[in-house]
Short mmCIF file of C-alpha atoms in Angstrom, two decimals:
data_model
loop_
_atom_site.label_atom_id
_atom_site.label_comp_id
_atom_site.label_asym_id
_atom_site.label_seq_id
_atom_site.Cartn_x
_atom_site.Cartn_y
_atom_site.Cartn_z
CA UNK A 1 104.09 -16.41 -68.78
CA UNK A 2 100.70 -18.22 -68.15
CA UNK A 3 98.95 -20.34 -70.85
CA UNK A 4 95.93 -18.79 -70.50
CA UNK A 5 94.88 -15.78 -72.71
CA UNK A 6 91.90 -13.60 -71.82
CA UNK A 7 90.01 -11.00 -74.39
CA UNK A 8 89.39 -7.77 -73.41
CA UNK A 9 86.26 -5.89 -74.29
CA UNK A 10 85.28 -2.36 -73.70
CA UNK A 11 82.00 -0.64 -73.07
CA UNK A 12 81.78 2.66 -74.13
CA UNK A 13 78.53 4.52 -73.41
CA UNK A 14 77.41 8.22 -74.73
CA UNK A 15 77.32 10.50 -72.53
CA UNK A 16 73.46 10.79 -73.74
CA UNK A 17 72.89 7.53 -72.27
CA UNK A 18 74.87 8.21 -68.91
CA UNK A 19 72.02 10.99 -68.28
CA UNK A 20 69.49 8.61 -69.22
CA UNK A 21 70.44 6.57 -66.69
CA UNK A 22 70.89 8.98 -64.24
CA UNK A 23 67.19 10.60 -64.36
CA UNK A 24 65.83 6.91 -64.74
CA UNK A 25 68.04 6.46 -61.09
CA UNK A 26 66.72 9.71 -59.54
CA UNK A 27 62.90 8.95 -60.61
CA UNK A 28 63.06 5.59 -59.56
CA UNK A 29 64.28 7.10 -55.75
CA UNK A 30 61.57 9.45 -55.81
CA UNK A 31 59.11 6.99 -56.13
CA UNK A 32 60.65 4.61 -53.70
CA UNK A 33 60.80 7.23 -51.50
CA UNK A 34 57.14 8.30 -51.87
CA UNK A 35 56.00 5.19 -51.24
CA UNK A 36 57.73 4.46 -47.99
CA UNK A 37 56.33 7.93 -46.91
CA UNK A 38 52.60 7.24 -47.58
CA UNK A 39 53.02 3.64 -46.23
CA UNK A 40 54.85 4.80 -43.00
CA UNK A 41 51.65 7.60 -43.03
CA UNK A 42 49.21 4.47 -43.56
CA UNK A 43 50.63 2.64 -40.43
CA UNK A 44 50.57 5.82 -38.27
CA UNK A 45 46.90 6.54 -39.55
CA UNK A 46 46.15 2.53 -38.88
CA UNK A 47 47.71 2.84 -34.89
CA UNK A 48 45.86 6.40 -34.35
CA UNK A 49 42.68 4.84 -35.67
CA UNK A 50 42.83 1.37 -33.61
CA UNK A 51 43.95 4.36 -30.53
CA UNK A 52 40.67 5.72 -30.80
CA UNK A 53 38.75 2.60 -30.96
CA UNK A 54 40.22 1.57 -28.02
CA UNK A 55 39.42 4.97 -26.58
CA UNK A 56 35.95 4.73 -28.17
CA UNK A 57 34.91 1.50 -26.49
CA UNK A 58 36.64 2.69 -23.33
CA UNK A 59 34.19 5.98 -23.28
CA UNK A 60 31.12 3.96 -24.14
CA UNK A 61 31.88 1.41 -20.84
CA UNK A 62 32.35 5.01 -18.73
CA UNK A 63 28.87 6.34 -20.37
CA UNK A 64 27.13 2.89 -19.35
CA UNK A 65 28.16 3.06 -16.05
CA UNK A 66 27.43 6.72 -14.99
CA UNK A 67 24.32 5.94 -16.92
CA UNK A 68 23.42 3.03 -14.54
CA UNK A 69 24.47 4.91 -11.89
CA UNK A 70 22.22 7.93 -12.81
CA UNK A 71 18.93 5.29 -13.54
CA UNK A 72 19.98 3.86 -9.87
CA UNK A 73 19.96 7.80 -8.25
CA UNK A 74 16.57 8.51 -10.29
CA UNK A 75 14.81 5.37 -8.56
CA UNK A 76 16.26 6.26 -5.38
CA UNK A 77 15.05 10.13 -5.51
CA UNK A 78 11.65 8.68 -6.68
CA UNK A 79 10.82 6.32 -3.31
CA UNK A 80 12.25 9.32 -1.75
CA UNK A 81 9.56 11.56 -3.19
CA UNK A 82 6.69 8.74 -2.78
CA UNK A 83 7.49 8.41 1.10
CA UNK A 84 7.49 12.40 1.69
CA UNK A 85 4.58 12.76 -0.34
CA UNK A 86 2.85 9.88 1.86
CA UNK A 87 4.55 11.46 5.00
CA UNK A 88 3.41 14.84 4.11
CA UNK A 89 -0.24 13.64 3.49
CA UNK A 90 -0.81 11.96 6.72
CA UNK A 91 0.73 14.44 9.12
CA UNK A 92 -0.96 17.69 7.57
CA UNK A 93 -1.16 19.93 10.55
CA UNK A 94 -4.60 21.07 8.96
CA UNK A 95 -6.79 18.62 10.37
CA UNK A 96 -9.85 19.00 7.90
CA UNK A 97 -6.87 18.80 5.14
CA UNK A 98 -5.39 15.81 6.36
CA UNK A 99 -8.48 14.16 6.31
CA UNK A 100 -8.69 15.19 2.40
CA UNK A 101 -5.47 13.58 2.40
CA UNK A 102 -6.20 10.54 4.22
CA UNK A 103 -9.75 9.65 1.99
CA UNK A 104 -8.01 10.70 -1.73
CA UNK A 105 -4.70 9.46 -1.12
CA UNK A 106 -1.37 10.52 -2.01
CA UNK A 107 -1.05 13.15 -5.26
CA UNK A 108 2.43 13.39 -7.10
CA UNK A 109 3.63 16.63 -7.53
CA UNK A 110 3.20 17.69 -11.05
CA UNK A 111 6.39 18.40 -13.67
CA UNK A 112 5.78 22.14 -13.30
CA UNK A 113 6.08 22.23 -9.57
CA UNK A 114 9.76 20.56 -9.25
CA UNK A 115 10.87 22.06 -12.76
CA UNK A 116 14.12 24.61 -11.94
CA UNK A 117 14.91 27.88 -13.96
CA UNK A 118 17.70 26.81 -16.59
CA UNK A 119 18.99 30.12 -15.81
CA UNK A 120 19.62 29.87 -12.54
CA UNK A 121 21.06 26.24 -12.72
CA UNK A 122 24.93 25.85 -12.59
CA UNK A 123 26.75 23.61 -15.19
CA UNK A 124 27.04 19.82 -14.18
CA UNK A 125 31.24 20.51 -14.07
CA UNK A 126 30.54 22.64 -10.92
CA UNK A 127 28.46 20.38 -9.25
CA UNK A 128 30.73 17.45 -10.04
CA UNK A 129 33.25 19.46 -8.54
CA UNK A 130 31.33 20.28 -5.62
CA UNK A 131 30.68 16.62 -4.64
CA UNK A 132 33.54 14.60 -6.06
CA UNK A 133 31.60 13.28 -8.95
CA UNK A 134 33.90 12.41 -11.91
CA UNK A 135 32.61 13.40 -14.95
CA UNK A 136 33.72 12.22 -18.48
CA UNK A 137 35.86 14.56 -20.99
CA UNK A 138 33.79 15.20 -24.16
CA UNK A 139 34.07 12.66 -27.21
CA UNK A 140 37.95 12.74 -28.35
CA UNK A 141 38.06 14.12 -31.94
CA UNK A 142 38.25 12.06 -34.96
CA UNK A 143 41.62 13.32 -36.38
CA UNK A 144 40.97 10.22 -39.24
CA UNK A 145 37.81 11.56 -40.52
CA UNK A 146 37.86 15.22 -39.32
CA UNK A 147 34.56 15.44 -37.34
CA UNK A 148 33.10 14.86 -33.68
CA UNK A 149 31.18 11.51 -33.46
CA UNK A 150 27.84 12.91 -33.42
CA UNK A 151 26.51 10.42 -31.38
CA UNK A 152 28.57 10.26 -28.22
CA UNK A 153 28.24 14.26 -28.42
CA UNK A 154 24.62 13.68 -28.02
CA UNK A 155 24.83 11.37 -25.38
CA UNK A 156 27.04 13.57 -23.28
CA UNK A 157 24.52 16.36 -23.34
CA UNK A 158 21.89 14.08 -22.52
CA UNK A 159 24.29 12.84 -19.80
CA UNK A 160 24.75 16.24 -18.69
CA UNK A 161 21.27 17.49 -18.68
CA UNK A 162 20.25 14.46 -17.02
CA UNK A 163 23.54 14.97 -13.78
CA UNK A 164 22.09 18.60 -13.55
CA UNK A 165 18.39 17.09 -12.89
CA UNK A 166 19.42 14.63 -10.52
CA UNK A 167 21.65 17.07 -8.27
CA UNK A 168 19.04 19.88 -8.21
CA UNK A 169 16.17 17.04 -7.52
CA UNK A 170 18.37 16.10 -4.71
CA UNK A 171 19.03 19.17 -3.60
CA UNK A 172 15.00 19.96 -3.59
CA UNK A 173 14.86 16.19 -1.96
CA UNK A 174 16.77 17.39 1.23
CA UNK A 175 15.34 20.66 1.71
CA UNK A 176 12.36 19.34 1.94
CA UNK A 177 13.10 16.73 4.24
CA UNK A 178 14.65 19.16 6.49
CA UNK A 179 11.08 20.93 6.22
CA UNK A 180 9.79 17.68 6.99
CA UNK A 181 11.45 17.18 9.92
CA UNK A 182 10.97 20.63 12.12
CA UNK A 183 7.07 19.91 10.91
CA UNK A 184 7.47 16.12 12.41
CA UNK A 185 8.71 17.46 15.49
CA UNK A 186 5.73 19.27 16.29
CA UNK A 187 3.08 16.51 15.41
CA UNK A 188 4.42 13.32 17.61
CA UNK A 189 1.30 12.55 18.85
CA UNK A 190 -0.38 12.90 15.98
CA UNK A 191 2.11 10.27 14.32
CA UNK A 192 2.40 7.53 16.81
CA UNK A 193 -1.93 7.90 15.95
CA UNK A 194 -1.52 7.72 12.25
CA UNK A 195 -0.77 4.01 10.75
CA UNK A 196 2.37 3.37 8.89
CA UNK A 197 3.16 0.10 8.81
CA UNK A 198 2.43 -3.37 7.67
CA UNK A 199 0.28 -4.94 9.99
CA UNK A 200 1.31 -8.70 9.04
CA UNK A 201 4.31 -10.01 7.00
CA UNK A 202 3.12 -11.62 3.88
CA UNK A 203 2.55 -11.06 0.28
CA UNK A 204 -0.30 -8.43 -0.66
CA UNK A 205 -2.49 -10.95 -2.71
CA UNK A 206 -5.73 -8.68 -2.67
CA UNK A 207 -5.93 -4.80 -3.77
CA UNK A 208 -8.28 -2.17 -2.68
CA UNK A 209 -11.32 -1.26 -4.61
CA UNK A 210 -13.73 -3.04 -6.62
CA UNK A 211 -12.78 -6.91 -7.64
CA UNK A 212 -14.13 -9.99 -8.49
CA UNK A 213 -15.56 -12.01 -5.30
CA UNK A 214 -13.73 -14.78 -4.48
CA UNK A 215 -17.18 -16.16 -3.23
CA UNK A 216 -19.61 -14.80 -5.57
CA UNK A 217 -17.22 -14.12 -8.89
CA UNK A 218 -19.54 -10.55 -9.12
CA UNK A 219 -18.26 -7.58 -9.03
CA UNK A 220 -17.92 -6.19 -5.60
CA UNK A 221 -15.91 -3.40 -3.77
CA UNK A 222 -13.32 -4.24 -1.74
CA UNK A 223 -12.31 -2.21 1.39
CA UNK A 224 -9.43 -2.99 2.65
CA UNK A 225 -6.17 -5.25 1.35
CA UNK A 226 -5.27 -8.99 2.55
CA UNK A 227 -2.10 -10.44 2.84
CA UNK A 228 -1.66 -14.03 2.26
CA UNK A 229 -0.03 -15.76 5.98
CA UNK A 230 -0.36 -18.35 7.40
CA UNK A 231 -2.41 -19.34 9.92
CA UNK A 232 -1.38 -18.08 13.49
CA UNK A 233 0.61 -15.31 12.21
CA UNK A 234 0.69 -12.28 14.76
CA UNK A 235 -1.18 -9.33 13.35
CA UNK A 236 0.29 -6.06 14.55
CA UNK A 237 -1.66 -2.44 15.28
CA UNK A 238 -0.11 0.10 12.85
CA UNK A 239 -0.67 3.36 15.27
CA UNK A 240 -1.62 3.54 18.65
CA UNK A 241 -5.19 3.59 19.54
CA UNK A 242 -8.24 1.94 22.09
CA UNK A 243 -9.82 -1.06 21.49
CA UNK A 244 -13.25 -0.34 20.32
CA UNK A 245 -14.58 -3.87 19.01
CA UNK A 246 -13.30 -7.31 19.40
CA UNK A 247 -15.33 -9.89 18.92
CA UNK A 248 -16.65 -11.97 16.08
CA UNK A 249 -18.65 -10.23 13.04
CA UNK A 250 -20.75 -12.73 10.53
CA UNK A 251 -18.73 -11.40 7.24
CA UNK A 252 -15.42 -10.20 9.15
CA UNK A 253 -15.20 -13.65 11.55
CA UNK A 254 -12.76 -12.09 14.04
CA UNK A 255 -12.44 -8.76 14.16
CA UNK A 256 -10.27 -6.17 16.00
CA UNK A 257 -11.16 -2.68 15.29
CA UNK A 258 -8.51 -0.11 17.13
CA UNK A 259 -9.77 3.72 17.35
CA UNK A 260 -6.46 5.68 16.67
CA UNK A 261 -8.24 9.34 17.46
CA UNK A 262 -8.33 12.28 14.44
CA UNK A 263 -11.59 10.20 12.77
CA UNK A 264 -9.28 7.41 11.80
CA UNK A 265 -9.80 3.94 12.50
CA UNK A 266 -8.04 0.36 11.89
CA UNK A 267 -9.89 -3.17 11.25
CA UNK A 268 -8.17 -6.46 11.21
CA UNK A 269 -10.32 -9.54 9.98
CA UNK A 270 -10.74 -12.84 9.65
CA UNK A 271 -8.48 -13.85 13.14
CA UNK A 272 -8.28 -17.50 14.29
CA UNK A 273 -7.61 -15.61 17.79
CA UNK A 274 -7.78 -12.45 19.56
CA UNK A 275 -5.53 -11.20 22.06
CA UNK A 276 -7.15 -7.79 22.92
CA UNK A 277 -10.18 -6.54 24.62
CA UNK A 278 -12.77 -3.49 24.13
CA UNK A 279 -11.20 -0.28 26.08
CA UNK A 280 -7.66 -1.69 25.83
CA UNK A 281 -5.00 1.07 25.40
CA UNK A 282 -2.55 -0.22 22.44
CA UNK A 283 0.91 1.10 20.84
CA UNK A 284 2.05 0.43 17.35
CA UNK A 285 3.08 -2.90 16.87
CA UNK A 286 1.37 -4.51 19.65
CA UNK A 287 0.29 -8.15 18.42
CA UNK A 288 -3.37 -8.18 18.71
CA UNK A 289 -4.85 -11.14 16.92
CA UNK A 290 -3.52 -13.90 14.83
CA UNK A 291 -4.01 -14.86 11.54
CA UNK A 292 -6.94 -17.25 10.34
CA UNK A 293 -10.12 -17.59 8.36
CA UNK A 294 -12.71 -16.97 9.85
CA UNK A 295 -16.02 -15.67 8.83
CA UNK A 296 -16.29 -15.29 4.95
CA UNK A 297 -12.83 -16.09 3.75
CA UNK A 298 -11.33 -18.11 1.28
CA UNK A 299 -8.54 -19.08 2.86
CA UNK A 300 -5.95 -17.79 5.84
CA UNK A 301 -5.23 -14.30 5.14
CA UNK A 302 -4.98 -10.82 6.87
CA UNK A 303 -7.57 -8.10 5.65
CA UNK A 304 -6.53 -4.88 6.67
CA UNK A 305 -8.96 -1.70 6.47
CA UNK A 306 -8.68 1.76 7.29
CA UNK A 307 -11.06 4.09 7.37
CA UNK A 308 -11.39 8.04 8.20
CA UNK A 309 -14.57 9.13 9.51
CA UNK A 310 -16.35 6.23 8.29
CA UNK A 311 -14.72 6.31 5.06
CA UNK A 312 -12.43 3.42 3.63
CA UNK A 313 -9.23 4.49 2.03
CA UNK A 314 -6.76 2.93 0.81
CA UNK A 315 -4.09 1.35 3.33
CA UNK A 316 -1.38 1.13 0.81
CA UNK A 317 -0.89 4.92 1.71
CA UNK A 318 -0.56 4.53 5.07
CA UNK A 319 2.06 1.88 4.88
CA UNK A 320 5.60 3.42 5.23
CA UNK A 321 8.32 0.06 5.68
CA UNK A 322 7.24 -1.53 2.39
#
């Protein structure tokens, strides 16, 4: 028998309050449970949304890139166009049209001549497909807010529109190189006569046309271009010609002028010495004088003229290895 004596109490609850309890229970679960749904529907909503930013930066880096790439293509398909549009001026087969050519200079083809028919242009996909060219899926949809981002829609239109340009420009590009070429083939005597290149190395430090004078400061017309060397540096012919002057000249100093045939001719001034003589047969890049400044000059340069049937033009046409 223990010392120790212990009271006994009993708890007796109504059944009313048993169901009280109960609901309160069931309730309170509901609610728990709600709240672990929409918070488990918050996080998933958080990692899609942090998904697509990822994906959203990751798009914009692809966009810059073909965009680059397309700005590079453009510049390349428009040196392309200046040097067949200076080709295709100076070797006219139409002499009394190339010498249009050769005293206006070079024209560039207007919008409406190289615009294509949108309806007879395929979609950028099947030119991409054609010649291995990736291009990017459309903007991914916004399953957070519901709705394409307007913007990167835009700018893959634009893309597009601008990948369809550049592969039909390309396209025109070759074909009428190709024409180019079976034209060339037939006029090789009238190229190796027509200048096309630089006929010193050097910076171009004077344009053609009228300018300042560096001797008077009036307002005189230039007719040729210089090109700031130093002195001694071999001047080359640009086409071959004959020897028709070399000698001195009181406002040229040293002169070389080469006749190339076709009304055109070539002058190089201001020599310190000259290396040719009247009647001398000479190919293109022959070195015919040197670099100086003689005559009226400023300082050592190379002025450079060309002229068609009397005519000065400009030689920044006729220069094709710029």
């Amino acid at each position: 028998m223990t010392d120790r004596q212990g009271v006994v109490r009993r708890l007796v609850l109504s059944q009313s309050w048993f169901k009280t309890i109960a609901v309160c229970g069931v309730i309170g679960f509901i609610i728990l449970t709600s709240i672990l749904v929409d918070y488990v529907g918050l996080l998933l909503q958080d990692i899609e949304s942090k998904k697509l930013k990822v994906q959203n930066r990751q798009l914009k880096a692809q966009f810059a890139v073909v965009e680059g790439k397309l700005d590079s293509l453009d510049k390349s398909l428009d040196r392309v166009q200046s040097f067949m549009t200076k080709l295709k001026m100076i070797t006219d087969t139409n002499s009394d049209q190339r010498t249009l050519n050769l005293t206006v200079g070079a024209t560039t083809p207007s919008a409406s001549q190289i615009k294509e028919s949108m309806e007879d242009r395929e979609p950028a996909s099947f030119h991409a497909e054609e010649s291995g060219i990736s291009i990017l899926k459309k903007p991914i949809l916004d399953n957070v807010k519901g709705e394409l981002a307007r913007s990167e829609e835009n700018k893959f239109a634009t893309l597009s529109v601008r990948i369809d340009r550049s592969i039909k420009r390309s396209e025109l590009k070759e074909q009428g190189v190709l024409d180019l070429w079976e034209s060339l083939s037939m006029q090789q005597s009238l190229m190796r006569a027509t200048p096309s290149i630089r006929p010193s190395r050097g910076y171009l430090t004077s344009e053609f046309g009228y300018r300042p004078s560096p001797l008077s400061g009036q307002l005189k017309f230039h007719s040729g271009i210089d090109f700031g060397v130093p002195p001694g540096t071999p001047v080359h012919a640009t086409a071959d010609g004959v020897v028709s002057f070399a000698g001195f000249d009181a406002g040229y100093g040293k002169l070389v002028s080469i006749d190339h045939g076709y009304g055109v001719v070539t002058r190089y001034a201001h020599n310190s010495e000259i290396f040719v003589t009247v009647g001398q047969k000479i190919k293109r890049g022959d070195v015919v004088s040197a670099s100086g400044s003689t005559g009226q000059s400023t300082g050592p340069h190379c002025h450079y003229e060309v002229r068609v049937n009397g005519v000065p033009v400009d030689p920044t046409n006729y220069i094709l290895d710029n």
